[in-house]
Amino acid sequence: MTTPTASVPIGVPASQDAGGPSPRLPLFSLIVLATTGFILVAMETMPAGLLPQIASGLDTGEGTVGLLISAYALGTVIATVPAITLTRGVRRRRLLAVALVGLIVANAVTAVAPTVIVALVARFVAGAFSGTIWGMLAAYGRRISPTNQAGRSLAIVSAGAPVGFAFGTPLGSWIGTTFDWRWSFGGLSILGAVVLVLVLTVVSDAEPAPATSRLPLTRVIRIPGVAMILAVIATWMIAHNTLYTYIAPYLRTGGSGLGVDLTLLVYGVSSIGGIIITGALLDRHPRPLLHGSLAVFVGVGVVLLVSHASASAVLVAAVLWGLTFGGAAAQLQAALTTAGGDNADVANSFLPVAFNIAIFAAGIVGAGLLTRADGLILPVVLIIFGTIAFGLTLIGRRNAFPAEL
């Protein structure tokens, strides 16, 4: 399957694209976009590491503070697709800059919120701007990169998410515990302002897709392969997030003696390795990479179920978990971008929606199962949903998951 036609990036001469010397990968611009992804993930998950501090500061309960994550996710789900659909004619750098301004302001309001109601509204708005950024980030990174390095560019842009999971939330938790929880959110706004300056001064611009090639929203979802990719995203994310969210009950029941902090740190660091592997293989072998990642991912569930009492086995499984799931976002974004063609921005806007719906569903599934069984049921969920995702990649290999990007 050939790569769909895309706009020639600003600053890349057409002669190069037509057979001249290959342009270089805009590494610094891609790192700036990856840092944006880091901010989005750290911002979304920050309350999870600061529940007692925020509850005390806003004079409310920890359960209510947990709604700060739900409000953010809800804003993402509601706003992403319509926002990306309505802004398809806006130049990419301008759209990213405007969305970053909205995100920074909303997050700053959270940092100084006098009540939990103000914080919840600010988090909803922040989630809306976050979804807009997620919807355009992958296609933007690919559009400013040479076509023969599309997979590598997506891997670099996608690296921000696992780094955010591995270090963003723990760092914010430390800052909030050592100083004050408001400094954790304030620090992210400051970092966002730095990224905004770099976007405006350093990151290459890209034109939107031509008006003649923009399909209506309902037709984008019907592009061959798009619905299948979204189904894989949903099932793989439920498999992952059910265990990730409720890792504490699993470890407590399993008897390995490992703590949540060490296990998730090992997973987070390994997920960066998953991004590196994805970056090396995605351009040339996207389909075997995806099949291999899901096959080993299911194997992780088997190890966690069978060897739950062995600390060494659980840590090895955590390493493999990170290596296989760390590159998932890049692989699935690459598939959506390829399938979407000139409508890649809209196709990718469904990705954060699918992710956040899956996060919500995983929370419900995990909570429901843990009322009837112990933590060892969670690897079973991973195995079942991971196997379904693997089966879907086989069914959709022709239209959704091409042999080449």
Short mmCIF file of C-alpha atoms in Angstrom, two decimals:
data_model
loop_
_atom_site.label_atom_id
_atom_site.label_comp_id
_atom_site.label_asym_id
_atom_site.label_seq_id
_atom_site.Cartn_x
_atom_site.Cartn_y
_atom_site.Cartn_z
CA MET A 1 0.00 0.00 0.00
CA THR A 2 1.48 3.33 -0.96
CA THR A 3 1.60 6.31 1.32
CA PRO A 4 -1.26 8.74 0.60
CA THR A 5 -0.41 12.10 -0.87
CA ALA A 6 0.36 14.75 1.77
CA SER A 7 1.21 18.42 1.64
CA VAL A 8 4.88 19.17 1.06
CA PRO A 9 6.29 20.49 4.35
CA ILE A 10 7.16 24.15 4.58
CA GLY A 11 10.89 24.49 4.04
CA VAL A 12 11.28 21.26 2.04
CA PRO A 13 11.85 22.03 -1.62
CA ALA A 14 9.63 20.15 -4.02
CA SER A 15 12.68 19.05 -6.01
CA GLN A 16 13.91 17.07 -3.04
CA ASP A 17 10.56 15.39 -2.66
CA ALA A 18 10.67 14.49 -6.36
CA GLY A 19 13.97 12.70 -6.34
CA GLY A 20 16.64 15.19 -5.23
CA PRO A 21 18.72 14.87 -2.05
CA SER A 22 16.62 13.58 0.83
CA PRO A 23 15.79 16.32 3.34
CA ARG A 24 16.89 15.82 6.92
CA LEU A 25 14.56 14.79 9.69
CA PRO A 26 13.56 17.98 11.60
CA LEU A 27 14.73 16.46 14.86
CA PHE A 28 14.45 19.53 17.09
CA SER A 29 10.95 20.34 15.85
CA LEU A 30 9.88 16.74 16.52
CA ILE A 31 11.36 16.87 20.02
CA VAL A 32 9.34 20.03 20.71
CA LEU A 33 6.20 18.20 19.57
CA ALA A 34 7.16 15.23 21.76
CA THR A 35 7.56 17.58 24.72
CA THR A 36 4.05 18.79 24.03
CA GLY A 37 2.88 15.19 24.34
CA PHE A 38 4.79 14.88 27.62
CA ILE A 39 2.92 17.92 28.96
CA LEU A 40 -0.45 16.52 27.90
CA VAL A 41 0.10 13.18 29.65
CA ALA A 42 1.62 14.70 32.79
CA MET A 43 -1.19 17.24 32.99
CA GLU A 44 -3.92 14.62 32.61
CA THR A 45 -2.52 12.23 35.24
CA MET A 46 -1.11 14.79 37.69
CA PRO A 47 -4.02 14.65 40.19
CA ALA A 48 -3.50 10.89 40.65
CA GLY A 49 -0.19 11.49 42.44
CA LEU A 50 -1.50 14.38 44.55
CA LEU A 51 -4.90 13.22 45.82
CA PRO A 52 -4.31 13.93 49.55
CA GLN A 53 -2.60 17.28 48.92
CA ILE A 54 -5.26 18.59 46.53
CA ALA A 55 -8.08 17.31 48.76
CA SER A 56 -6.60 19.16 51.71
CA GLY A 57 -5.94 22.32 49.72
CA LEU A 58 -9.44 22.48 48.27
CA ASP A 59 -11.16 21.22 51.43
CA THR A 60 -12.82 18.25 49.75
CA GLY A 61 -12.52 14.47 49.59
CA GLU A 62 -10.06 12.39 47.61
CA GLY A 63 -12.91 10.83 45.61
CA THR A 64 -13.94 14.28 44.43
CA VAL A 65 -10.37 15.12 43.52
CA GLY A 66 -10.31 11.99 41.37
CA LEU A 67 -12.98 13.65 39.26
CA LEU A 68 -10.32 16.12 38.09
CA ILE A 69 -8.98 13.32 35.88
CA SER A 70 -12.49 12.40 34.72
CA ALA A 71 -13.29 16.04 33.87
CA TYR A 72 -10.11 16.28 31.78
CA ALA A 73 -10.93 13.05 29.93
CA LEU A 74 -14.52 14.19 29.34
CA GLY A 75 -13.30 17.44 27.80
CA THR A 76 -11.06 15.45 25.47
CA VAL A 77 -13.83 13.07 24.41
CA ILE A 78 -16.37 15.81 23.73
CA ALA A 79 -14.16 18.40 22.03
CA THR A 80 -11.50 16.56 20.02
CA VAL A 81 -13.34 15.41 16.89
CA PRO A 82 -15.45 18.56 16.32
CA ALA A 83 -12.46 20.83 17.07
CA ILE A 84 -10.21 19.07 14.57
CA THR A 85 -13.01 18.89 12.00
CA LEU A 86 -13.74 22.62 12.23
CA THR A 87 -10.07 23.66 12.08
CA ARG A 88 -8.92 21.60 9.09
CA GLY A 89 -8.38 24.80 7.09
CA VAL A 90 -6.09 26.40 9.69
CA ARG A 91 -2.32 26.25 9.29
CA ARG A 92 -0.89 23.69 11.67
CA ARG A 93 1.54 25.88 13.64
CA ARG A 94 -1.12 28.53 14.25
CA LEU A 95 -3.61 25.92 15.45
CA LEU A 96 -1.06 24.30 17.77
CA ALA A 97 -0.08 27.69 19.22
CA VAL A 98 -3.71 28.68 19.90
CA ALA A 99 -4.45 25.32 21.52
CA LEU A 100 -1.32 25.59 23.67
CA VAL A 101 -2.37 29.04 24.88
CA GLY A 102 -5.77 27.67 25.90
CA LEU A 103 -4.16 24.68 27.61
CA ILE A 104 -1.67 26.83 29.53
CA VAL A 105 -4.34 29.26 30.72
CA ALA A 106 -6.74 26.50 31.80
CA ASN A 107 -3.97 24.70 33.67
CA ALA A 108 -2.89 27.96 35.36
CA VAL A 109 -6.48 28.46 36.52
CA THR A 110 -6.36 24.97 38.04
CA ALA A 111 -3.16 25.92 39.88
CA VAL A 112 -4.82 28.92 41.56
CA ALA A 113 -8.38 27.53 41.82
CA PRO A 114 -10.04 28.60 45.09
CA THR A 115 -12.64 25.80 44.96
CA VAL A 116 -12.98 22.34 43.51
CA ILE A 117 -15.78 23.54 41.19
CA VAL A 118 -13.43 26.06 39.56
CA ALA A 119 -10.77 23.37 39.28
CA LEU A 120 -13.20 20.92 37.64
CA VAL A 121 -14.31 23.48 35.04
CA ALA A 122 -10.69 24.42 34.31
CA ARG A 123 -9.76 20.76 33.92
CA PHE A 124 -12.63 20.19 31.48
CA VAL A 125 -11.43 23.14 29.37
CA ALA A 126 -7.83 21.91 29.56
CA GLY A 127 -8.97 18.48 28.36
CA ALA A 128 -10.74 20.06 25.39
CA PHE A 129 -7.58 21.86 24.28
CA SER A 130 -5.52 18.75 25.00
CA GLY A 131 -7.72 16.69 22.69
CA THR A 132 -7.30 19.24 19.93
CA ILE A 133 -3.52 18.97 20.24
CA TRP A 134 -3.56 15.17 20.35
CA GLY A 135 -5.72 15.10 17.25
CA MET A 136 -3.18 17.01 15.17
CA LEU A 137 0.18 16.09 16.73
CA ALA A 138 0.97 12.88 14.85
CA ALA A 139 -0.07 14.16 11.43
CA TYR A 140 1.82 17.43 12.04
CA GLY A 141 5.03 15.58 12.87
CA ARG A 142 4.69 13.40 9.80
CA ARG A 143 3.82 16.33 7.54
CA ILE A 144 7.02 18.25 8.37
CA SER A 145 9.20 15.16 7.93
CA PRO A 146 10.58 13.39 4.86
CA THR A 147 8.14 10.79 3.58
CA ASN A 148 10.74 8.01 3.80
CA GLN A 149 11.13 8.64 7.55
CA ALA A 150 7.44 8.88 8.47
CA GLY A 151 7.60 6.07 11.03
CA ARG A 152 10.65 7.48 12.75
CA SER A 153 9.07 10.92 13.00
CA LEU A 154 5.92 9.45 14.53
CA ALA A 155 7.99 7.44 17.01
CA ILE A 156 9.82 10.59 18.13
CA VAL A 157 6.61 12.61 18.50
CA SER A 158 4.95 9.73 20.37
CA ALA A 159 7.86 9.41 22.81
CA GLY A 160 6.45 12.22 24.94
CA ALA A 161 3.56 10.07 26.19
CA PRO A 162 5.54 7.21 27.80
CA VAL A 163 8.07 9.70 29.20
CA GLY A 164 5.13 11.57 30.72
CA PHE A 165 3.81 8.38 32.30
CA ALA A 166 7.27 7.32 33.52
CA PHE A 167 8.52 10.62 34.92
CA GLY A 168 5.95 13.41 34.59
CA THR A 169 3.46 12.29 37.22
CA PRO A 170 6.09 11.06 39.75
CA LEU A 171 8.01 14.36 39.39
CA GLY A 172 4.82 16.36 39.84
CA SER A 173 3.97 14.26 42.90
CA TRP A 174 7.38 15.00 44.41
CA ILE A 175 7.07 18.74 43.76
CA GLY A 176 3.56 18.80 45.19
CA THR A 177 4.58 16.84 48.26
CA THR A 178 7.77 18.80 48.89
CA PHE A 179 6.36 22.27 48.25
CA ASP A 180 2.68 22.61 47.36
CA TRP A 181 0.39 20.86 44.88
CA ARG A 182 -0.25 24.16 43.09
CA TRP A 183 3.42 24.35 42.10
CA SER A 184 3.07 21.05 40.21
CA PHE A 185 0.39 22.52 37.95
CA GLY A 186 2.15 25.88 37.78
CA GLY A 187 5.36 24.19 36.69
CA LEU A 188 3.55 22.50 33.80
CA SER A 189 2.14 25.86 32.70
CA ILE A 190 5.66 27.33 32.71
CA LEU A 191 6.96 24.39 30.66
CA GLY A 192 4.02 24.84 28.32
CA ALA A 193 4.91 28.50 27.84
CA VAL A 194 8.47 27.52 26.89
CA VAL A 195 7.13 25.00 24.36
CA LEU A 196 4.78 27.66 22.97
CA VAL A 197 7.72 29.99 22.31
CA LEU A 198 9.62 27.19 20.58
CA VAL A 199 6.59 26.30 18.46
CA LEU A 200 6.32 29.89 17.26
CA THR A 201 10.03 30.36 16.62
CA VAL A 202 11.53 26.98 15.73
CA VAL A 203 8.97 24.37 14.66
CA SER A 204 8.34 24.19 10.93
CA ASP A 205 4.90 25.22 9.74
CA ALA A 206 2.68 23.00 7.59
CA GLU A 207 -0.26 23.79 5.40
CA PRO A 208 -3.62 22.13 6.07
CA ALA A 209 -4.93 19.53 3.66
CA PRO A 210 -6.40 21.02 0.46
CA ALA A 211 -10.09 21.89 0.76
CA THR A 212 -10.92 19.64 -2.19
CA SER A 213 -9.59 16.57 -0.36
CA ARG A 214 -11.35 17.13 2.98
CA LEU A 215 -14.02 14.50 3.48
CA PRO A 216 -17.05 15.00 5.75
CA LEU A 217 -16.60 13.57 9.24
CA THR A 218 -18.95 10.64 8.62
CA ARG A 219 -17.00 9.64 5.53
CA VAL A 220 -13.64 9.81 7.33
CA ILE A 221 -14.76 7.16 9.81
CA ARG A 222 -15.78 5.01 6.82
CA ILE A 223 -12.36 5.22 5.15
CA PRO A 224 -11.18 1.60 4.78
CA GLY A 225 -9.18 0.61 7.84
CA VAL A 226 -10.01 3.53 10.14
CA ALA A 227 -12.77 1.81 12.14
CA MET A 228 -10.65 -1.32 12.50
CA ILE A 229 -7.69 0.67 13.82
CA LEU A 230 -9.94 2.39 16.36
CA ALA A 231 -11.25 -1.02 17.48
CA VAL A 232 -7.68 -2.20 18.05
CA ILE A 233 -6.91 0.99 20.00
CA ALA A 234 -9.95 0.48 22.24
CA THR A 235 -9.33 -3.21 22.98
CA TRP A 236 -5.57 -2.87 23.46
CA MET A 237 -6.06 0.14 25.74
CA ILE A 238 -8.66 -1.66 27.87
CA ALA A 239 -6.27 -4.60 28.18
CA HIS A 240 -3.45 -2.31 29.27
CA ASN A 241 -5.27 0.21 31.42
CA THR A 242 -7.31 -2.23 33.49
CA LEU A 243 -4.09 -3.65 34.90
CA TYR A 244 -2.26 -0.30 34.93
CA THR A 245 -5.01 1.41 36.91
CA TYR A 246 -5.42 -1.40 39.42
CA ILE A 247 -1.84 -2.61 39.65
CA ALA A 248 -1.88 -2.19 43.44
CA PRO A 249 -4.58 -4.87 44.05
CA TYR A 250 -2.78 -7.22 41.66
CA LEU A 251 0.57 -6.84 43.45
CA ARG A 252 -1.06 -7.13 46.87
CA THR A 253 -2.86 -10.35 45.93
CA GLY A 254 0.01 -11.79 43.92
CA GLY A 255 2.41 -11.96 46.84
CA SER A 256 5.56 -10.94 44.97
CA GLY A 257 6.39 -8.31 47.58
CA LEU A 258 6.90 -5.64 44.91
CA GLY A 259 5.59 -2.10 45.38
CA VAL A 260 3.57 -0.09 42.91
CA ASP A 261 6.26 2.58 42.60
CA LEU A 262 9.05 0.18 41.55
CA THR A 263 6.83 -1.85 39.21
CA LEU A 264 5.51 1.18 37.36
CA LEU A 265 8.95 2.77 37.23
CA VAL A 266 10.32 -0.36 35.54
CA TYR A 267 7.37 -0.33 33.17
CA GLY A 268 7.78 3.38 32.41
CA VAL A 269 11.51 3.22 31.70
CA SER A 270 11.02 0.13 29.54
CA SER A 271 8.29 1.89 27.57
CA ILE A 272 10.90 4.37 26.40
CA GLY A 273 12.79 1.37 25.05
CA GLY A 274 9.59 0.40 23.27
CA ILE A 275 9.56 3.76 21.52
CA ILE A 276 13.19 3.28 20.43
CA ILE A 277 12.42 -0.16 18.99
CA THR A 278 9.35 1.23 17.24
CA GLY A 279 11.36 4.09 15.76
CA ALA A 280 13.90 1.65 14.36
CA LEU A 281 11.39 -0.76 12.81
CA LEU A 282 8.20 1.15 12.04
CA ASP A 283 9.18 2.53 8.61
CA ARG A 284 10.26 -0.83 7.22
CA HIS A 285 8.27 -3.45 9.14
CA PRO A 286 5.09 -1.89 10.58
CA ARG A 287 2.90 -4.97 10.37
CA PRO A 288 5.32 -7.52 11.91
CA LEU A 289 6.17 -4.95 14.59
CA LEU A 290 2.50 -4.56 15.51
CA HIS A 291 1.80 -8.31 15.49
CA GLY A 292 4.92 -9.01 17.53
CA SER A 293 4.12 -6.30 20.05
CA LEU A 294 0.63 -7.65 20.68
CA ALA A 295 1.77 -11.28 20.82
CA VAL A 296 4.41 -10.53 23.47
CA PHE A 297 1.92 -8.24 25.26
CA VAL A 298 -0.48 -11.19 25.65
CA GLY A 299 2.47 -13.27 26.86
CA VAL A 300 3.05 -10.66 29.57
CA GLY A 301 -0.45 -11.36 30.87
CA VAL A 302 0.29 -15.09 30.98
CA VAL A 303 3.49 -14.51 33.00
CA LEU A 304 1.71 -12.16 35.41
CA LEU A 305 -1.04 -14.73 35.93
CA VAL A 306 1.10 -17.86 36.27
CA SER A 307 4.14 -16.41 38.09
CA HIS A 308 2.43 -13.75 40.21
CA ALA A 309 4.35 -14.70 43.38
CA SER A 310 7.80 -14.33 41.80
CA ALA A 311 9.29 -10.84 42.07
CA SER A 312 11.80 -11.51 39.29
CA ALA A 313 9.12 -12.86 36.94
CA VAL A 314 6.83 -9.88 37.59
CA LEU A 315 9.69 -7.45 36.94
CA VAL A 316 10.60 -9.23 33.69
CA ALA A 317 6.95 -9.02 32.71
CA ALA A 318 6.95 -5.30 33.55
CA VAL A 319 9.95 -4.81 31.25
CA LEU A 320 8.24 -6.66 28.39
CA TRP A 321 5.01 -4.78 29.11
CA GLY A 322 6.79 -1.47 28.65
CA LEU A 323 8.68 -2.61 25.56
CA THR A 324 5.50 -3.82 23.83
CA PHE A 325 3.03 -1.13 24.85
CA GLY A 326 5.47 1.80 24.84
CA GLY A 327 5.42 1.97 21.05
CA ALA A 328 1.69 1.28 20.69
CA ALA A 329 0.67 4.91 20.26
CA ALA A 330 3.23 5.48 17.49
CA GLN A 331 2.26 2.30 15.67
CA LEU A 332 -1.46 3.03 15.80
CA GLN A 333 -1.02 6.70 14.93
CA ALA A 334 1.07 5.64 11.94
CA ALA A 335 -1.70 3.31 10.81
CA LEU A 336 -4.37 6.01 11.24
CA THR A 337 -2.25 8.61 9.44
CA THR A 338 -1.62 6.27 6.51
CA ALA A 339 -5.26 5.21 6.29
CA GLY A 340 -6.52 8.80 6.64
CA GLY A 341 -4.33 10.27 3.89
CA ASP A 342 -5.25 13.93 3.36
CA ASN A 343 -7.81 13.54 6.14
CA ALA A 344 -5.21 12.23 8.61
CA ASP A 345 -5.86 15.02 11.13
CA VAL A 346 -9.52 14.04 11.45
CA ALA A 347 -8.68 10.33 11.50
CA ASN A 348 -6.16 10.95 14.28
CA SER A 349 -8.68 13.03 16.21
CA PHE A 350 -10.57 9.80 16.89
CA LEU A 351 -7.48 8.36 18.63
CA PRO A 352 -7.62 10.38 21.90
CA VAL A 353 -11.38 9.85 21.97
CA ALA A 354 -10.91 6.07 21.69
CA PHE A 355 -8.12 6.16 24.27
CA ASN A 356 -10.13 8.12 26.82
CA ILE A 357 -13.28 6.05 26.34
CA ALA A 358 -11.14 2.95 26.86
CA ILE A 359 -9.61 4.48 30.00
CA PHE A 360 -13.11 5.09 31.35
CA ALA A 361 -14.23 1.58 30.39
CA ALA A 362 -11.14 0.01 31.96
CA GLY A 363 -11.89 1.76 35.23
CA ILE A 364 -15.45 0.43 35.22
CA VAL A 365 -14.41 -3.10 34.19
CA GLY A 366 -11.64 -3.28 36.77
CA ALA A 367 -13.77 -1.90 39.60
CA GLY A 368 -16.59 -4.30 38.78
CA LEU A 369 -14.34 -7.35 38.64
CA LEU A 370 -12.55 -6.50 41.87
CA THR A 371 -15.85 -6.53 43.73
CA ARG A 372 -16.26 -10.20 42.77
CA ALA A 373 -12.69 -11.49 42.52
CA ASP A 374 -9.17 -10.70 43.68
CA GLY A 375 -6.38 -8.90 41.79
CA LEU A 376 -5.35 -12.01 39.85
CA ILE A 377 -8.38 -11.49 37.60
CA LEU A 378 -6.65 -8.47 36.05
CA PRO A 379 -4.02 -10.37 33.98
CA VAL A 380 -6.93 -12.44 32.64
CA VAL A 381 -8.51 -9.22 31.34
CA LEU A 382 -5.19 -8.32 29.72
CA ILE A 383 -4.96 -11.72 28.04
CA ILE A 384 -8.55 -11.68 26.75
CA PHE A 385 -8.61 -8.13 25.39
CA GLY A 386 -5.01 -8.37 24.14
CA THR A 387 -5.93 -11.51 22.20
CA ILE A 388 -8.97 -9.76 20.71
CA ALA A 389 -6.77 -6.84 19.63
CA PHE A 390 -4.27 -9.26 18.07
CA GLY A 391 -7.07 -11.00 16.18
CA LEU A 392 -8.35 -7.68 14.87
CA THR A 393 -4.90 -6.79 13.51
CA LEU A 394 -4.93 -10.05 11.55
CA ILE A 395 -8.42 -9.42 10.20
CA GLY A 396 -7.58 -5.83 9.27
CA ARG A 397 -4.08 -6.38 7.94
CA ARG A 398 -5.09 -5.57 4.36
CA ASN A 399 -6.67 -2.11 4.79
CA ALA A 400 -5.80 -1.04 8.33
CA PHE A 401 -2.27 -2.33 8.86
CA PRO A 402 -0.21 -2.17 5.66
CA ALA A 403 3.06 -4.00 5.16
CA GLU A 404 4.68 -0.59 4.45
CA LEU A 405 3.80 2.93 5.59
#
